[in-house]
PDB file of C-alpha atoms in Angstrom:
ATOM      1  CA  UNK A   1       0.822  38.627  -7.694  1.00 61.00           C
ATOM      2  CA  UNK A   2       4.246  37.175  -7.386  1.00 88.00           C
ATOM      3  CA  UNK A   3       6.933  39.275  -4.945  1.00 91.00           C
ATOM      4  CA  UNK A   4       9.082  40.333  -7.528  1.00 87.00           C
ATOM      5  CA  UNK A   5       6.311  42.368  -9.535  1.00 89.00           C
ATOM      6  CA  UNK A   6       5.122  43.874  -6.281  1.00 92.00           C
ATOM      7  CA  UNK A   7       9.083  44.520  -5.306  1.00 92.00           C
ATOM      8  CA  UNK A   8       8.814  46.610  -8.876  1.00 94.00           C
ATOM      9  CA  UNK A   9       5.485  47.934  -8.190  1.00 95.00           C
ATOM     10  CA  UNK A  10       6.708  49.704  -4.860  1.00 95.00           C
ATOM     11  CA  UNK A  11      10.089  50.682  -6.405  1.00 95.00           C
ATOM     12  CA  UNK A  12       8.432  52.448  -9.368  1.00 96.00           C
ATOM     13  CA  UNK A  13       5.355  53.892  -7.279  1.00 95.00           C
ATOM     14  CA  UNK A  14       8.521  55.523  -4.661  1.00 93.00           C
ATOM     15  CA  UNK A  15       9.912  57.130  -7.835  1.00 94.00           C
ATOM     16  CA  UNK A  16       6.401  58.360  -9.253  1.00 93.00           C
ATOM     17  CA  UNK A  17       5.292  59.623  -5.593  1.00 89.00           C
ATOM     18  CA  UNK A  18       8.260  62.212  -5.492  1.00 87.00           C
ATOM     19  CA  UNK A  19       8.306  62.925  -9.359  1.00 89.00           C
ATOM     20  CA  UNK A  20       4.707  62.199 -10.950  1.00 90.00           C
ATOM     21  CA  UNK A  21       6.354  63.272 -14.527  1.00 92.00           C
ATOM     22  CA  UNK A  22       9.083  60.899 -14.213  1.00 94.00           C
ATOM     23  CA  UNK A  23       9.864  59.134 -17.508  1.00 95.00           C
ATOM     24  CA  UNK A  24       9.877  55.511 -17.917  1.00 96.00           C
ATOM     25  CA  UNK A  25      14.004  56.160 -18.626  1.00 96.00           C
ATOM     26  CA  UNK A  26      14.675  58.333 -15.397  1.00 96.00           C
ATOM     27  CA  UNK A  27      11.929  55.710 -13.456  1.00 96.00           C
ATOM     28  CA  UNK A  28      13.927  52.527 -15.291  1.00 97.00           C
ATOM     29  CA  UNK A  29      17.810  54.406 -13.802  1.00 96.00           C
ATOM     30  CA  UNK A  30      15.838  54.850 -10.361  1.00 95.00           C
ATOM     31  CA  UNK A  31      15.152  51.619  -9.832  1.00 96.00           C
ATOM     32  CA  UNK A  32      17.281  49.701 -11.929  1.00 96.00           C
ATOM     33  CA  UNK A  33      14.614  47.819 -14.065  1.00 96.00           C
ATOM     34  CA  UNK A  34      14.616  48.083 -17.778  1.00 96.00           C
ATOM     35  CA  UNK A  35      12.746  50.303 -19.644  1.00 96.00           C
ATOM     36  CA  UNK A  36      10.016  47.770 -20.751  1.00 97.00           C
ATOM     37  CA  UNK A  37       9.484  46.387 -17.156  1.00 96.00           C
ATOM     38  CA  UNK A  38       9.090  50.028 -16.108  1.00 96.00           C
ATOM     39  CA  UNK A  39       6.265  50.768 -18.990  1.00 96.00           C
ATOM     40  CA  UNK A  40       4.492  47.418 -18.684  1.00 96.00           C
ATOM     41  CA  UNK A  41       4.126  47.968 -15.154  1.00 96.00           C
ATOM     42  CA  UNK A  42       2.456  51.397 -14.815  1.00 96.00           C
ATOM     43  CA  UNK A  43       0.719  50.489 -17.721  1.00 96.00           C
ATOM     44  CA  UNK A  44      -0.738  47.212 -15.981  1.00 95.00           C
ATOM     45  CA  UNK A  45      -0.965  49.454 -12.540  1.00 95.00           C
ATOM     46  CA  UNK A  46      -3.134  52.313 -14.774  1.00 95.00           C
ATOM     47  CA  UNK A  47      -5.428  49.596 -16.102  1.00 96.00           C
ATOM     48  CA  UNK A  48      -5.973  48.030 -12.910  1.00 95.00           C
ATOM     49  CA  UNK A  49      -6.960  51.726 -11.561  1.00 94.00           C
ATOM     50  CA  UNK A  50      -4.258  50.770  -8.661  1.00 95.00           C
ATOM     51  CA  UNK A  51      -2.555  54.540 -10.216  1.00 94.00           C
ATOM     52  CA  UNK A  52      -5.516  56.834  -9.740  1.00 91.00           C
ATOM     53  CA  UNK A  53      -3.976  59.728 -11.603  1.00 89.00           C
ATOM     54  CA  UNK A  54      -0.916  62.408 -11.904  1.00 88.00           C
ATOM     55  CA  UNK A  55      -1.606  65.695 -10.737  1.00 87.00           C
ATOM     56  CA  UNK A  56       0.891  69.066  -9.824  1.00 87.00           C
ATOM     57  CA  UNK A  57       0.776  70.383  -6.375  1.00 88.00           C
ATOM     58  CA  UNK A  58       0.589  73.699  -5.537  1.00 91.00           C
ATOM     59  CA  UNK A  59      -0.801  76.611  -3.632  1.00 91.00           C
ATOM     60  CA  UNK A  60      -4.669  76.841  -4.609  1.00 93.00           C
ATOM     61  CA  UNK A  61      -4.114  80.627  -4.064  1.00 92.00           C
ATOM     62  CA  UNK A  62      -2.706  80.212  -7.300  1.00 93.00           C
ATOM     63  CA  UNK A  63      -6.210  80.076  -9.103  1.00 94.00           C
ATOM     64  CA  UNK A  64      -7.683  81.655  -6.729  1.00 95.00           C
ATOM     65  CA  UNK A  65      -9.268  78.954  -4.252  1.00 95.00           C
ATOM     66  CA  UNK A  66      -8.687  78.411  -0.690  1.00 95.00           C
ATOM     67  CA  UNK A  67      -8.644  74.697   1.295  1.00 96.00           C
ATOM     68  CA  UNK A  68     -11.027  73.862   3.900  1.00 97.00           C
ATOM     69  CA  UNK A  69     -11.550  70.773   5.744  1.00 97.00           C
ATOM     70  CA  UNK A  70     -14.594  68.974   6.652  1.00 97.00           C
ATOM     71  CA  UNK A  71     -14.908  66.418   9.389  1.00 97.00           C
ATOM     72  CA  UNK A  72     -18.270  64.561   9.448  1.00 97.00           C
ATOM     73  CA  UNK A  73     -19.828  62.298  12.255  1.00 97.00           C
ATOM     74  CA  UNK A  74     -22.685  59.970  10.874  1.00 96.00           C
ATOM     75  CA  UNK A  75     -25.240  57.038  12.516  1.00 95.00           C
ATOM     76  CA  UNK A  76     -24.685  54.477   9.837  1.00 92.00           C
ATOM     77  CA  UNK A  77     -27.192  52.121  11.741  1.00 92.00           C
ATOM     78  CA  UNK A  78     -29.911  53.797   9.794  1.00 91.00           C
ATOM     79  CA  UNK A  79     -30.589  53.974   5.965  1.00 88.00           C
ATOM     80  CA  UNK A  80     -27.452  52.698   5.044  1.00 91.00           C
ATOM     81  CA  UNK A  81     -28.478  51.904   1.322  1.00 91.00           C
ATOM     82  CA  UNK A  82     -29.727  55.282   1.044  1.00 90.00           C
ATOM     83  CA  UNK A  83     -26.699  56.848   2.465  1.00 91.00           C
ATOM     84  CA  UNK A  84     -24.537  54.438   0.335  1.00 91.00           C
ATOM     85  CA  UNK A  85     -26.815  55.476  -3.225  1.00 90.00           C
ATOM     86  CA  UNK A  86     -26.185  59.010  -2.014  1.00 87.00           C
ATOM     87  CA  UNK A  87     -22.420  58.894  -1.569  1.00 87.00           C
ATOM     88  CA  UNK A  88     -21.500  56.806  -4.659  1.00 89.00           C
ATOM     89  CA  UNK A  89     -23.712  58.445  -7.036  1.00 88.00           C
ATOM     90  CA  UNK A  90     -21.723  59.508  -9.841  1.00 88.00           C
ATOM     91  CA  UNK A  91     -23.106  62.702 -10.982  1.00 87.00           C
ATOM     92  CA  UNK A  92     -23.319  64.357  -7.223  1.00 83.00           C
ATOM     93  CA  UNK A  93     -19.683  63.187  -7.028  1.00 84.00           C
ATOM     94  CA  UNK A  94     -18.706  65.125 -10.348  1.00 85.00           C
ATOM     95  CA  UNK A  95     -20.947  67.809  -9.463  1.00 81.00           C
ATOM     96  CA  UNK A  96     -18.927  68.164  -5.815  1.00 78.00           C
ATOM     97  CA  UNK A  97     -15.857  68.244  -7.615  1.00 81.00           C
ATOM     98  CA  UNK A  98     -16.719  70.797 -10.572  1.00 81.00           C
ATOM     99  CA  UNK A  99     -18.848  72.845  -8.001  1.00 79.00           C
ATOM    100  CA  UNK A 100     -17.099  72.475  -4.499  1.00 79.00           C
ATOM    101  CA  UNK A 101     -14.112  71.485  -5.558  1.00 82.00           C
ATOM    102  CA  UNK A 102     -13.812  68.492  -3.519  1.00 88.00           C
ATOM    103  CA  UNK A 103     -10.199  67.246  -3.577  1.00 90.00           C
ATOM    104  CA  UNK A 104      -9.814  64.705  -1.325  1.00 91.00           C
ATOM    105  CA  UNK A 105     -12.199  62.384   1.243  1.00 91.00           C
ATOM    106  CA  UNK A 106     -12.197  59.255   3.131  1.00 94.00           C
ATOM    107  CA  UNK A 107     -13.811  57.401   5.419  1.00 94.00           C
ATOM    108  CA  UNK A 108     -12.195  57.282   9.512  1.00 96.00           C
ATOM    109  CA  UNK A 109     -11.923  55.405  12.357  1.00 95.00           C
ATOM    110  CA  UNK A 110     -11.401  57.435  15.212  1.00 94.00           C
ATOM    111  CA  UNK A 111     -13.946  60.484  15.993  1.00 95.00           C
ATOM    112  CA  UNK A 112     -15.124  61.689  12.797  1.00 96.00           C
ATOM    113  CA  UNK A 113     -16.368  59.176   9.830  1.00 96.00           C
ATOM    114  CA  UNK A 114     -15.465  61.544   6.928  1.00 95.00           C
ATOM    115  CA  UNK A 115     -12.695  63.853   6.218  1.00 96.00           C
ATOM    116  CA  UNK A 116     -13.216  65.597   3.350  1.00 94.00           C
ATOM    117  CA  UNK A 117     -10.452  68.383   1.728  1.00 95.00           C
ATOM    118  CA  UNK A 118     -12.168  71.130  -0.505  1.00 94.00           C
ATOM    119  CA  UNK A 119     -11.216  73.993  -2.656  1.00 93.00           C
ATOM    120  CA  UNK A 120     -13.393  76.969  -2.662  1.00 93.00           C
ATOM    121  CA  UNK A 121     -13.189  80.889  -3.304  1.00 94.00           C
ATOM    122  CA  UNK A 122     -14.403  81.243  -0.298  1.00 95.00           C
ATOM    123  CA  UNK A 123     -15.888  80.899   3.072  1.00 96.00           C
ATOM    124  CA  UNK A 124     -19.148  81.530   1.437  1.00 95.00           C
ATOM    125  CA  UNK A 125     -18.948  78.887  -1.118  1.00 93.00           C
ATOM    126  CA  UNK A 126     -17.406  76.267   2.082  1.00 95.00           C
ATOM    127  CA  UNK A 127     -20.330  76.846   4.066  1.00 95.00           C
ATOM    128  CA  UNK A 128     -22.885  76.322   0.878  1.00 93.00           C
ATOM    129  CA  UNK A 129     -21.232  72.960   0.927  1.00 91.00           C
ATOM    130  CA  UNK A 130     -21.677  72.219   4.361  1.00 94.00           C
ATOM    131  CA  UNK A 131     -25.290  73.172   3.722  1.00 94.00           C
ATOM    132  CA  UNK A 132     -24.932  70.425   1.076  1.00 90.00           C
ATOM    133  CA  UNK A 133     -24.006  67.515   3.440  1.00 91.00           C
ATOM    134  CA  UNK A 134     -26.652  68.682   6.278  1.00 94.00           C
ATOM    135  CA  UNK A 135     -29.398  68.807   3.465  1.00 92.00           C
ATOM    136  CA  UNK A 136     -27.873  65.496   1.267  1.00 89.00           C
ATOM    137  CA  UNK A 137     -27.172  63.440   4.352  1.00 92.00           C
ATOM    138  CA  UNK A 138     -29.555  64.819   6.759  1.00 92.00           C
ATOM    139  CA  UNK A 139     -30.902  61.229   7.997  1.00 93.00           C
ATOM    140  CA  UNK A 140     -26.996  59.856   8.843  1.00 95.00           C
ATOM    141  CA  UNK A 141     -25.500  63.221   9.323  1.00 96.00           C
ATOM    142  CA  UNK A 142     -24.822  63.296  13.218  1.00 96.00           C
ATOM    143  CA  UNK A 143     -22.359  66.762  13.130  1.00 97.00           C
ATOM    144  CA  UNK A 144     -20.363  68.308  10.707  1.00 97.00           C
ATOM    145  CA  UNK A 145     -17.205  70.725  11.461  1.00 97.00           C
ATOM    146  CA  UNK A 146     -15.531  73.469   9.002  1.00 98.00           C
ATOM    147  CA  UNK A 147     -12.084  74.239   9.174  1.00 97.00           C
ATOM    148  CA  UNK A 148     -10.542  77.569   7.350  1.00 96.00           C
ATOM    149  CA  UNK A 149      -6.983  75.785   6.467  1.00 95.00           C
ATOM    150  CA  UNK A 150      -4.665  78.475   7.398  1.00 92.00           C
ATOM    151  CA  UNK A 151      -1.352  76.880   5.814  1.00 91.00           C
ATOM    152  CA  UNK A 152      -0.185  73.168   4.295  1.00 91.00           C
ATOM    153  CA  UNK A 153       3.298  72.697   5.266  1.00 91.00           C
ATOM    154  CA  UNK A 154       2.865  69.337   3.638  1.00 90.00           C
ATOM    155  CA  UNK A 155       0.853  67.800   0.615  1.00 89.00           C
ATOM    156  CA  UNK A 156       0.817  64.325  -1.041  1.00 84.00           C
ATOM    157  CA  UNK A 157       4.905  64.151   0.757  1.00 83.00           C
ATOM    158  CA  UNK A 158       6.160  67.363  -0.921  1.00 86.00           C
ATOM    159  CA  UNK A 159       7.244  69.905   1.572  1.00 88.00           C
ATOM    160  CA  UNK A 160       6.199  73.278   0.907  1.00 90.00           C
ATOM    161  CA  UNK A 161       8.734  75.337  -0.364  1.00 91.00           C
ATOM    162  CA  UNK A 162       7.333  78.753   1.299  1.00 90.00           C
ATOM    163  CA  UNK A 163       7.002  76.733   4.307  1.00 90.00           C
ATOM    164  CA  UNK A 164       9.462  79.047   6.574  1.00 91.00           C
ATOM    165  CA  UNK A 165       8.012  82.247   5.263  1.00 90.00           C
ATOM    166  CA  UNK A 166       4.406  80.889   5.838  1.00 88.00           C
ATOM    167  CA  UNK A 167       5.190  80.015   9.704  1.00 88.00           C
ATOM    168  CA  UNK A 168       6.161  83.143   9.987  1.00 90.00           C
ATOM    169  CA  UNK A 169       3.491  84.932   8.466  1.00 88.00           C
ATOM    170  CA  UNK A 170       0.765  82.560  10.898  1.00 87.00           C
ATOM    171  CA  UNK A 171       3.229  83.320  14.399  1.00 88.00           C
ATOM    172  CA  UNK A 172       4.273  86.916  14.545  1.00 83.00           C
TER     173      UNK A 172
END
């Protein structure tokens, strides 16, 4: 890939990370490509799957779901191509996301190995999940944490705009 495509790439991807429903024309003023460069390039970027989606953000309380984080410790030194069959399998992934609501995870350095955002109804339904992972990944899973996510101040760069009110809410 030569510079200047990855100069657009970057200038368009700035415009589509604060605006997701951006139009090629607002995206093309932005940056000050044309119009065509603008299309040709998300469309290249969607095809390459380097643009994983567009999405809204909002308060899951909205639909009725709650976040809560996992962070998982695992011993990779034993049955990794199990573990690796397990964790790329394509229908438990879909089924986590239909029935846990698993929004985001990736893989750490640091403490934990996984970090794993979900949206459930409840506490209930996050702890079925957790009972999930100890009974899926029982032979690499080392410890796994819950966290009840009281408040995001911050998601995918986008302040919340009830962030003041929600502070307040948690603190006095």
């Amino acid at each position: 890939m030569d510079e200047i495509e990855q100069t657009n790439k970057v200038k368009i991807l700035e415009v589509l990370q604060k605006n997701g429903r951006a139009s090629v024309l607002e995206i093309a003023e932005k940056t000050g490509l044309s119009r065509q460069t603008v299309a040709k390039t998300i469309s290249n970027m969607e095809k390459k799957k380097e643009i994983w989606g567009y999405t809204a953000i909002f308060n899951p309380e909205l639909i009725g779901e709650k976040p809560f984080i996992f962070l998982l410790k695992l011993d990779l030194s034993i049955n990794t191509d199990d573990f690796l069959k397990k964790v790329t399998n394509s229908e438990m992934i879909k089924d986590h996301e239909e029935k846990y609501g698993v929004k985001t995870s990736m893989y750490l350095h640091g403490d934990s190995d996984v970090f794993s955002l979900v949206w459930t109804k409840d506490i209930i339904e996050a702890k079925k999940l957790m009972n999930d992972y100890k009974k899926t990944l029982a032979s690499n899973l080392k410890e796994i944490y819950l966290f009840d996510v009281l408040a995001t101040f911050r998601n995918n760069g986008i302040a919340n705009p009830k962030m003041v009110e929600e502070w307040t809410n948690l603190i006095i």
